[in-house]
Amino acid sequence: MNKLIAVILLCLVSPILTLVSFFIVIVDGFPIIYKQKRSGQNNSFFTVYKLRTMKKNTPELATDKLNITSFYWGATFIRKLSIDELPQLINIIKGDISFIGPRPALHNQFNLINQRNKLGISLLKP
């Protein structure tokens, strides 16, 4: 059911994704999609897809460690509306994540991954 809903939603939001993709290219160039390694169910790693909202060559840090200068013009608006998260519908279609579940940890958040292992959270699909 998750996959069917994700396909329908992806079709519905594709005009928004197209417009925002053009905006990203005009403001900051390619790439449009940001790929990031995340820890998933049973500690398996997968690639999460997002619209890029940070300037090129920004170091890979947790969101709370970033500063406002890491974002290109207009990116905070895209984030505020969570438009940058829409490509994760592809992850749902692929079966990497579901609509409801724990937020997938960054591959380098070792303390968080260890805590989730102890609590059994890593057994759940993000």
XYZ file of C-alpha atoms in Angstrom, residues 54-122:
69
model
C 22.916 23.389 0.280
C 25.657 24.982 -1.747
C 27.914 22.647 -3.674
C 30.774 21.063 -1.693
C 29.149 21.704 1.704
C 30.546 19.178 4.226
C 28.232 16.319 5.181
C 26.999 17.259 8.656
C 23.863 16.726 10.705
C 21.330 19.520 10.071
C 21.782 21.045 13.527
C 25.520 21.505 12.838
C 24.999 23.567 9.656
C 24.931 27.332 9.475
C 22.704 29.515 7.312
C 25.548 30.337 4.893
C 25.560 26.691 3.777
C 22.281 27.230 1.920
C 21.901 28.860 -1.493
C 19.387 31.679 -1.999
C 15.803 30.391 -1.642
C 16.782 27.044 -0.133
C 15.412 27.841 3.317
C 11.965 28.371 1.733
C 12.205 24.975 -0.001
C 13.148 23.374 3.325
C 10.470 25.221 5.274
C 7.806 23.724 2.988
C 9.609 20.315 3.045
C 9.709 20.277 -0.749
C 13.283 18.983 -0.516
C 11.921 15.768 1.021
C 9.619 14.880 -1.904
C 12.199 12.732 -3.775
C 12.064 10.357 -0.802
C 8.878 9.065 -2.411
C 11.318 7.205 -4.678
C 12.835 5.606 -1.564
C 9.356 4.479 -0.514
C 8.702 2.999 -3.969
C 12.061 1.179 -3.780
C 11.133 -0.183 -0.331
C 13.993 1.523 1.531
C 11.668 3.469 3.842
C 7.971 3.748 4.657
C 5.705 6.718 5.351
C 5.717 6.010 9.081
C 8.878 5.003 10.902
C 11.980 6.315 12.625
C 14.055 8.920 10.824
C 16.963 7.113 9.132
C 20.292 7.915 10.794
C 23.239 9.269 8.847
C 25.766 6.536 8.113
C 28.302 8.318 10.346
C 26.057 8.872 13.398
C 27.569 5.931 15.254
C 26.252 6.864 18.716
C 22.689 7.170 17.416
C 22.940 3.878 15.519
C 24.271 2.128 18.657
C 21.437 3.552 20.794
C 18.884 2.389 18.235
C 20.424 -1.082 18.220
C 20.108 -1.297 22.022
C 16.461 -0.203 21.914
C 15.546 -2.422 18.952
C 14.665 0.579 16.780
C 17.056 -0.595 14.065
